[in-house]
């Protein structure tokens, strides 16, 4: 009995199609149906081999319909192979799971994508092994409630190849984003971007290991006038990337947290350190508690952490070591102005230069970075203005602390409290 016939029969009452060990050659699309589980004997044991120019597996609706047409699809324990530009594609499905499967190209020159999920809800892609691809290993387009976990993606560095890509619906209106997802515990090697989130809402990227990216380990960006918000990038291990360990790019961005990541770029791909360990070219980003070693290289525009003229941005409690440049606050054009960048309590060790341009930018506050200053504010065009009040208002301050300072608008003098209020006057 052919695989498709078995699936069609199982659809009637719902059930499982078990494929015994062996190789199953197909020249036609396999159409998955609702309430059917397709189970193999395990990776390398049950093999479905697709012919040239065919899709190895796809549900019956590819593009053009956004409503849910299928429910409850589970595929597990199967190796899929192809000698051409083939893809496993699932669309318009509620509750779909791929687990313990393998995707492998059987040609010397690898081609295109592997797993693609679009317009789906409740997607689980867990424990799969994908290798020798030049497109995207796992593609999540316009899906809600997805979990991509514990997969191994071993690609080939090529233009636009990404281990895991979370994106909009790129075939229809290009306005539907992916929401409420997690990308956790994956191991990704040799892709242009290890993980890319292009537009999205409420997505967690946690505990992934990424090595040898041709561009960025994790790349967050906006496009097509859509938003990127509430994205958490935490506890990832990134090494040997060419451009950035983590990059955030775009204007319509909010609620981005980059926390507790380890970025080690010594001995990296291409023989040169990444341009930036963490590259922030977006507003509303927090960069905290990250460890960065050997980042930025000798790039004149690089650094372990590079901030462009987007505000507000908060950079705190990071550890930066063995980098040519520590934290760089990019000058940008004269028309661009920082309005709220705060840098505090970062630990620097054995760097060529700890700060580049940060102390010359208006709107940048550096707190507790020097050994003897709790507050260090630098500007060449603006001054420090303490609280301004009248003598009556000053005297109404209850139990003033010694050293408290105000500007007295009644006398037009600075006042400091010792055991009483005193005016600061010239000698």
Short mmCIF file of C-alpha atoms in Angstrom, two decimals:
data_model
loop_
_atom_site.label_atom_id
_atom_site.label_comp_id
_atom_site.label_asym_id
_atom_site.label_seq_id
_atom_site.Cartn_x
_atom_site.Cartn_y
_atom_site.Cartn_z
CA UNK A 1 0.00 0.00 0.00
CA UNK A 2 1.28 3.47 -0.87
CA UNK A 3 1.87 6.08 1.86
CA UNK A 4 -0.86 8.36 0.52
CA UNK A 5 -3.42 5.58 0.45
CA UNK A 6 -2.65 4.70 4.06
CA UNK A 7 -3.03 8.35 5.12
CA UNK A 8 -6.35 8.66 3.30
CA UNK A 9 -7.73 5.56 5.05
CA UNK A 10 -6.52 6.71 8.47
CA UNK A 11 -8.24 10.06 7.96
CA UNK A 12 -11.68 8.49 8.03
CA UNK A 13 -11.57 7.53 11.71
CA UNK A 14 -8.30 9.14 12.77
CA UNK A 15 -5.29 7.01 13.46
CA UNK A 16 -1.60 6.26 12.95
CA UNK A 17 0.26 5.25 9.83
CA UNK A 18 3.40 3.31 10.74
CA UNK A 19 6.18 3.03 8.18
CA UNK A 20 8.44 0.04 8.74
CA UNK A 21 12.21 0.39 8.33
CA UNK A 22 13.17 0.86 4.71
CA UNK A 23 13.33 3.41 1.92
CA UNK A 24 10.11 4.70 0.35
CA UNK A 25 10.60 6.42 -3.00
CA UNK A 26 7.99 8.93 -4.08
CA UNK A 27 7.50 11.01 -7.19
CA UNK A 28 4.41 12.80 -5.95
CA UNK A 29 3.42 15.10 -3.12
CA UNK A 30 2.34 13.40 0.09
CA UNK A 31 -0.77 15.13 1.41
CA UNK A 32 -1.17 15.03 5.17
CA UNK A 33 -4.66 14.99 6.61
CA UNK A 34 -6.30 15.92 9.91
CA UNK A 35 -6.03 13.62 12.92
CA UNK A 36 -3.35 11.44 11.36
CA UNK A 37 0.01 10.50 12.87
CA UNK A 38 2.76 9.45 10.47
CA UNK A 39 5.38 7.43 12.34
CA UNK A 40 8.64 5.90 11.21
CA UNK A 41 11.04 3.51 12.92
CA UNK A 42 13.49 6.34 13.62
CA UNK A 43 16.05 8.54 11.89
CA UNK A 44 18.03 6.61 9.32
CA UNK A 45 15.70 3.63 9.52
CA UNK A 46 12.55 4.86 7.81
CA UNK A 47 13.49 6.97 4.79
CA UNK A 48 11.18 8.85 2.44
CA UNK A 49 13.10 9.83 -0.67
CA UNK A 50 11.66 12.54 -2.91
CA UNK A 51 12.39 12.90 -6.61
CA UNK A 52 13.62 16.02 -8.33
CA UNK A 53 11.35 19.10 -8.40
CA UNK A 54 8.71 17.52 -6.15
CA UNK A 55 7.71 18.46 -2.64
CA UNK A 56 8.56 15.68 -0.26
CA UNK A 57 5.61 16.43 2.03
CA UNK A 58 2.94 19.07 2.11
CA UNK A 59 -0.66 19.35 3.16
CA UNK A 60 -3.10 19.81 0.31
CA UNK A 61 -3.39 23.60 0.51
CA UNK A 62 -0.18 25.49 -0.26
CA UNK A 63 -0.98 29.16 -0.66
CA UNK A 64 -3.97 31.44 -1.04
CA UNK A 65 -6.19 30.42 1.89
CA UNK A 66 -5.49 31.69 5.39
CA UNK A 67 -8.21 29.92 7.37
CA UNK A 68 -7.44 26.73 9.24
CA UNK A 69 -8.24 23.66 7.18
CA UNK A 70 -6.42 20.93 9.09
CA UNK A 71 -6.09 19.79 12.68
CA UNK A 72 -3.84 17.50 14.68
CA UNK A 73 -0.97 16.40 12.44
CA UNK A 74 1.99 14.54 13.96
CA UNK A 75 5.07 13.31 12.06
CA UNK A 76 7.88 11.52 13.90
CA UNK A 77 10.89 9.26 13.45
CA UNK A 78 11.38 9.66 9.67
CA UNK A 79 14.35 10.66 7.52
CA UNK A 80 13.46 12.72 4.45
CA UNK A 81 15.97 12.91 1.60
CA UNK A 82 15.97 14.77 -1.68
CA UNK A 83 18.29 15.40 -4.59
CA UNK A 84 16.64 18.67 -5.58
CA UNK A 85 14.96 21.85 -4.35
CA UNK A 86 12.42 20.09 -2.12
CA UNK A 87 10.60 21.13 1.02
CA UNK A 88 8.38 19.87 3.80
CA UNK A 89 5.59 22.41 3.94
CA UNK A 90 2.64 22.63 6.33
CA UNK A 91 0.00 25.34 5.92
CA UNK A 92 -3.30 26.31 7.53
CA UNK A 93 -3.08 23.74 10.31
CA UNK A 94 -4.00 23.84 13.98
CA UNK A 95 -1.80 21.61 16.15
CA UNK A 96 1.07 20.26 14.08
CA UNK A 97 4.15 18.51 15.41
CA UNK A 98 7.36 17.29 13.79
CA UNK A 99 9.63 15.41 16.18
CA UNK A 100 12.66 13.15 15.88
CA UNK A 101 12.87 13.55 12.10
CA UNK A 102 15.77 14.21 9.77
CA UNK A 103 16.10 16.26 6.60
CA UNK A 104 19.03 15.50 4.31
CA UNK A 105 20.03 16.45 0.79
CA UNK A 106 21.71 13.72 -1.21
CA UNK A 107 23.61 15.89 -3.67
CA UNK A 108 27.04 17.46 -3.45
CA UNK A 109 25.66 20.98 -3.89
CA UNK A 110 22.87 21.45 -1.33
CA UNK A 111 19.71 23.33 -2.19
CA UNK A 112 16.95 25.42 -0.64
CA UNK A 113 14.77 24.96 2.41
CA UNK A 114 13.77 22.12 4.70
CA UNK A 115 10.77 22.56 7.06
CA UNK A 116 8.29 25.36 6.34
CA UNK A 117 5.20 26.15 8.46
CA UNK A 118 2.81 28.92 7.41
CA UNK A 119 -0.53 30.17 8.78
CA UNK A 120 -0.42 27.52 11.51
CA UNK A 121 -1.28 27.54 15.20
CA UNK A 122 0.20 25.41 17.98
CA UNK A 123 3.31 24.32 16.11
CA UNK A 124 5.96 22.11 17.70
CA UNK A 125 9.23 21.35 15.90
CA UNK A 126 11.29 19.33 18.33
CA UNK A 127 14.40 17.17 18.22
CA UNK A 128 14.94 17.14 14.46
CA UNK A 129 18.21 17.03 12.55
CA UNK A 130 18.51 19.18 9.43
CA UNK A 131 21.69 19.42 7.45
CA UNK A 132 23.29 20.41 4.16
CA UNK A 133 20.80 23.17 3.28
CA UNK A 134 21.45 26.61 1.80
CA UNK A 135 18.01 28.15 2.38
CA UNK A 136 16.31 28.09 5.76
CA UNK A 137 16.42 25.04 7.96
CA UNK A 138 13.18 25.73 9.85
CA UNK A 139 10.84 28.44 8.58
CA UNK A 140 7.98 29.82 10.71
CA UNK A 141 5.75 32.20 8.73
CA UNK A 142 2.70 33.94 10.21
CA UNK A 143 2.25 31.30 12.92
CA UNK A 144 0.84 31.69 16.44
CA UNK A 145 1.90 29.68 19.49
CA UNK A 146 4.96 27.85 18.20
CA UNK A 147 7.84 26.05 19.89
CA UNK A 148 11.05 25.26 18.03
CA UNK A 149 13.24 23.30 20.41
CA UNK A 150 16.27 21.02 20.58
CA UNK A 151 16.84 20.80 16.84
CA UNK A 152 20.22 20.50 15.13
CA UNK A 153 20.59 22.70 12.05
CA UNK A 154 23.82 22.25 10.14
CA UNK A 155 23.66 24.40 7.03
CA UNK A 156 26.05 25.75 4.45
CA UNK A 157 26.95 29.44 4.66
CA UNK A 158 25.25 31.01 1.64
CA UNK A 159 23.22 34.09 0.81
CA UNK A 160 20.04 34.20 2.94
CA UNK A 161 20.59 30.84 4.62
CA UNK A 162 19.24 30.80 8.16
CA UNK A 163 19.06 27.97 10.65
CA UNK A 164 15.72 29.11 12.07
CA UNK A 165 13.69 31.92 10.53
CA UNK A 166 10.59 33.49 12.11
CA UNK A 167 8.91 35.80 9.64
CA UNK A 168 5.72 37.24 8.16
CA UNK A 169 3.53 35.69 5.47
CA UNK A 170 5.73 36.34 2.48
CA UNK A 171 3.36 34.98 -0.18
CA UNK A 172 0.15 36.96 0.41
CA UNK A 173 -0.43 40.34 2.08
CA UNK A 174 2.90 40.44 3.94
CA UNK A 175 1.08 41.86 6.95
CA UNK A 176 0.63 38.80 9.21
CA UNK A 177 3.39 38.38 11.78
CA UNK A 178 4.33 35.40 13.94
CA UNK A 179 3.35 35.65 17.61
CA UNK A 180 3.72 33.92 20.96
CA UNK A 181 6.61 31.57 20.27
CA UNK A 182 9.78 30.10 21.72
CA UNK A 183 13.04 29.12 20.06
CA UNK A 184 14.99 27.15 22.66
CA UNK A 185 17.86 24.72 23.01
CA UNK A 186 18.73 24.47 19.31
CA UNK A 187 22.25 23.89 17.96
CA UNK A 188 22.96 25.78 14.76
CA UNK A 189 26.15 25.73 12.67
CA UNK A 190 27.29 27.37 9.46
CA UNK A 191 24.39 29.60 8.43
CA UNK A 192 24.43 33.25 7.39
CA UNK A 193 22.16 33.97 10.35
CA UNK A 194 21.75 31.35 13.03
CA UNK A 195 18.33 32.60 14.16
CA UNK A 196 16.43 35.42 12.52
CA UNK A 197 13.23 37.04 13.80
CA UNK A 198 11.85 39.47 11.23
CA UNK A 199 8.84 41.21 12.72
CA UNK A 200 7.03 39.41 15.51
CA UNK A 201 5.36 39.69 18.88
CA UNK A 202 6.13 38.04 22.21
CA UNK A 203 8.88 35.65 21.18
CA UNK A 204 11.57 34.13 23.41
CA UNK A 205 14.94 33.04 22.01
CA UNK A 206 16.57 31.10 24.82
CA UNK A 207 19.47 28.73 25.43
CA UNK A 208 20.54 28.16 21.82
CA UNK A 209 24.09 27.36 20.71
CA UNK A 210 25.15 29.08 17.48
CA UNK A 211 28.51 28.75 15.78
CA UNK A 212 30.09 29.94 12.56
CA UNK A 213 27.46 32.36 11.24
CA UNK A 214 28.45 34.29 8.14
CA UNK A 215 26.52 37.35 9.32
CA UNK A 216 24.90 37.29 12.78
CA UNK A 217 24.28 34.63 15.36
CA UNK A 218 20.87 36.11 16.20
CA UNK A 219 19.38 38.79 13.97
CA UNK A 220 16.26 40.77 14.92
CA UNK A 221 14.80 43.22 12.43
CA UNK A 222 11.69 44.94 11.11
CA UNK A 223 10.48 45.18 7.52
CA UNK A 224 7.46 46.17 5.42
CA UNK A 225 6.37 48.75 8.01
CA UNK A 226 5.60 46.08 10.63
CA UNK A 227 6.65 45.95 14.27
CA UNK A 228 9.01 43.89 16.38
CA UNK A 229 8.01 43.93 20.04
CA UNK A 230 8.45 42.03 23.28
CA UNK A 231 11.33 39.87 22.08
CA UNK A 232 13.54 38.26 24.73
CA UNK A 233 17.00 36.96 23.78
CA UNK A 234 18.46 35.22 26.81
CA UNK A 235 21.16 32.69 27.77
CA UNK A 236 22.35 31.91 24.24
CA UNK A 237 25.92 30.84 23.45
CA UNK A 238 27.30 32.39 20.26
CA UNK A 239 30.78 32.02 18.79
CA UNK A 240 32.78 32.57 15.61
CA UNK A 241 30.39 34.90 13.81
CA UNK A 242 31.67 37.21 11.10
CA UNK A 243 29.55 40.33 11.60
CA UNK A 244 27.56 40.38 14.86
CA UNK A 245 26.84 38.02 17.67
CA UNK A 246 23.41 39.60 18.20
CA UNK A 247 21.99 42.40 16.06
CA UNK A 248 18.80 44.47 16.44
CA UNK A 249 17.90 46.62 13.43
CA UNK A 250 14.83 48.77 12.68
CA UNK A 251 12.83 51.67 14.04
CA UNK A 252 9.44 50.19 14.96
CA UNK A 253 10.88 48.22 17.85
CA UNK A 254 9.89 48.01 21.52
CA UNK A 255 10.38 45.80 24.53
CA UNK A 256 13.60 44.08 23.40
CA UNK A 257 15.65 42.38 26.14
CA UNK A 258 19.12 40.95 25.44
CA UNK A 259 20.23 39.35 28.68
CA UNK A 260 22.73 36.77 29.94
CA UNK A 261 24.16 35.74 26.56
CA UNK A 262 27.72 34.51 26.04
CA UNK A 263 29.41 35.80 22.89
CA UNK A 264 32.92 34.56 22.22
CA UNK A 265 34.40 35.50 18.90
CA UNK A 266 38.06 34.59 19.27
CA UNK A 267 39.32 32.32 16.45
CA UNK A 268 36.24 33.01 14.33
CA UNK A 269 35.12 32.32 10.78
CA UNK A 270 36.90 34.30 8.10
CA UNK A 271 39.92 35.15 10.24
CA UNK A 272 38.56 38.39 11.69
CA UNK A 273 36.57 39.16 14.81
CA UNK A 274 32.93 40.14 14.53
CA UNK A 275 32.27 43.80 13.91
CA UNK A 276 30.08 43.89 17.01
CA UNK A 277 29.38 41.44 19.74
CA UNK A 278 25.99 43.12 20.20
CA UNK A 279 24.87 45.61 17.56
CA UNK A 280 21.93 47.84 18.56
CA UNK A 281 20.45 49.93 15.77
CA UNK A 282 16.95 50.21 17.28
CA UNK A 283 15.24 52.04 20.14
CA UNK A 284 13.74 50.50 23.27
CA UNK A 285 16.43 47.88 23.80
CA UNK A 286 17.95 46.64 27.09
CA UNK A 287 21.38 44.98 26.98
CA UNK A 288 22.18 43.47 30.37
CA UNK A 289 24.34 40.80 32.02
CA UNK A 290 26.00 39.57 28.83
CA UNK A 291 29.54 38.19 28.59
CA UNK A 292 31.50 39.33 25.53
CA UNK A 293 35.03 38.14 24.82
CA UNK A 294 37.16 39.09 21.84
CA UNK A 295 34.46 41.02 19.99
CA UNK A 296 34.64 43.88 17.52
CA UNK A 297 38.00 43.11 15.99
CA UNK A 298 40.02 46.02 14.69
CA UNK A 299 37.10 47.41 12.72
CA UNK A 300 37.19 51.19 13.02
CA UNK A 301 33.41 51.18 13.45
CA UNK A 302 33.20 48.11 15.66
CA UNK A 303 33.08 47.23 19.33
CA UNK A 304 31.94 44.62 21.78
CA UNK A 305 28.69 46.60 22.09
CA UNK A 306 27.85 49.13 19.39
CA UNK A 307 24.98 51.60 19.81
CA UNK A 308 23.66 53.66 16.93
CA UNK A 309 21.65 56.84 17.34
CA UNK A 310 18.43 55.19 18.48
CA UNK A 311 17.00 55.97 21.91
CA UNK A 312 16.19 54.94 24.56
CA UNK A 313 18.72 52.17 25.15
CA UNK A 314 19.89 50.73 28.48
CA UNK A 315 23.27 48.95 28.76
CA UNK A 316 24.16 47.57 32.19
CA UNK A 317 26.13 44.90 34.05
CA UNK A 318 27.84 43.44 30.99
CA UNK A 319 31.30 41.89 31.14
CA UNK A 320 33.59 42.83 28.25
CA UNK A 321 37.05 41.31 27.85
CA UNK A 322 39.85 41.17 25.27
CA UNK A 323 38.09 43.43 22.78
CA UNK A 324 39.80 46.14 20.78
CA UNK A 325 36.90 48.46 21.57
CA UNK A 326 34.49 47.98 24.48
CA UNK A 327 31.30 50.05 24.16
CA UNK A 328 31.02 52.28 21.11
CA UNK A 329 28.35 54.98 20.88
CA UNK A 330 28.17 55.70 17.20
CA UNK A 331 28.45 59.34 16.14
CA UNK A 332 26.06 59.06 13.22
CA UNK A 333 24.98 62.16 11.33
CA UNK A 334 24.82 65.61 12.87
CA UNK A 335 21.01 65.61 12.61
CA UNK A 336 20.69 62.56 14.86
CA UNK A 337 20.56 63.08 18.62
CA UNK A 338 20.58 60.64 21.51
CA UNK A 339 17.71 61.31 23.90
CA UNK A 340 18.08 58.57 26.49
CA UNK A 341 21.04 56.19 26.51
CA UNK A 342 22.10 54.94 29.92
CA UNK A 343 25.30 52.92 30.41
CA UNK A 344 26.06 51.65 33.88
CA UNK A 345 28.02 49.12 35.92
CA UNK A 346 29.70 47.35 33.01
CA UNK A 347 32.93 45.55 33.83
CA UNK A 348 35.82 46.03 31.43
CA UNK A 349 38.97 43.91 31.34
CA UNK A 350 41.95 43.91 29.00
CA UNK A 351 40.29 45.91 26.22
CA UNK A 352 42.13 48.26 23.89
CA UNK A 353 39.68 51.11 24.51
CA UNK A 354 36.78 50.79 26.92
CA UNK A 355 34.60 53.57 25.48
CA UNK A 356 34.56 55.09 22.02
CA UNK A 357 32.63 58.33 21.45
CA UNK A 358 30.36 57.63 24.42
CA UNK A 359 31.71 60.52 26.47
CA UNK A 360 31.24 63.03 23.63
CA UNK A 361 27.58 62.33 22.90
CA UNK A 362 24.81 64.47 24.36
CA UNK A 363 22.01 62.44 25.89
CA UNK A 364 24.34 59.64 27.00
CA UNK A 365 24.61 59.01 30.74
CA UNK A 366 27.42 56.83 32.04
CA UNK A 367 26.86 55.70 35.62
CA UNK A 368 29.38 54.03 37.94
CA UNK A 369 31.87 53.29 35.19
CA UNK A 370 34.85 55.07 36.74
CA UNK A 371 36.37 53.89 40.00
CA UNK A 372 35.68 57.06 41.97
CA UNK A 373 32.49 58.54 40.48
CA UNK A 374 28.99 57.29 41.20
CA UNK A 375 27.61 59.52 38.44
CA UNK A 376 29.57 60.54 35.35
CA UNK A 377 27.68 62.73 32.85
CA UNK A 378 29.53 64.06 29.84
CA UNK A 379 28.58 66.69 27.26
CA UNK A 380 30.32 69.38 25.26
CA UNK A 381 27.19 71.43 24.61
CA UNK A 382 24.97 71.02 27.69
CA UNK A 383 25.34 71.43 31.43
CA UNK A 384 24.05 69.86 34.64
CA UNK A 385 20.89 71.43 36.11
CA UNK A 386 20.08 70.49 39.73
CA UNK A 387 16.52 70.87 41.05
CA UNK A 388 15.36 74.52 40.98
CA UNK A 389 13.18 75.99 43.75
CA UNK A 390 12.55 79.06 45.88
CA UNK A 391 13.95 79.58 49.39
CA UNK A 392 10.53 78.76 50.84
CA UNK A 393 10.34 75.50 48.88
CA UNK A 394 13.91 74.62 49.87
CA UNK A 395 13.17 75.16 53.55
CA UNK A 396 10.18 72.85 53.29
CA UNK A 397 12.42 69.86 52.49
CA UNK A 398 12.14 67.54 55.50
CA UNK A 399 15.40 66.33 57.08
CA UNK A 400 17.74 67.24 54.22
CA UNK A 401 20.79 65.00 53.81
CA UNK A 402 24.26 66.54 54.13
CA UNK A 403 25.52 67.35 50.64
CA UNK A 404 22.05 67.89 49.17
CA UNK A 405 22.20 70.50 46.41
CA UNK A 406 19.59 72.75 44.77
CA UNK A 407 19.53 75.90 42.68
CA UNK A 408 17.84 78.70 44.65
CA UNK A 409 15.70 80.76 42.28
CA UNK A 410 15.11 83.41 44.95
CA UNK A 411 18.80 84.22 45.27
CA UNK A 412 19.95 82.78 41.93
CA UNK A 413 22.66 80.77 43.65
CA UNK A 414 23.57 77.13 44.14
CA UNK A 415 22.77 75.96 47.68
CA UNK A 416 24.26 72.98 49.48
CA UNK A 417 23.17 71.54 52.83
CA UNK A 418 25.82 70.80 55.48
CA UNK A 419 24.24 71.28 58.86
CA UNK A 420 22.36 74.21 57.43
CA UNK A 421 21.68 75.56 53.95
CA UNK A 422 24.65 77.46 52.52
CA UNK A 423 25.06 79.39 49.29
CA UNK A 424 27.93 78.47 46.98
CA UNK A 425 29.66 81.70 46.07
CA UNK A 426 32.87 82.53 44.23
CA UNK A 427 35.94 83.18 46.38
#
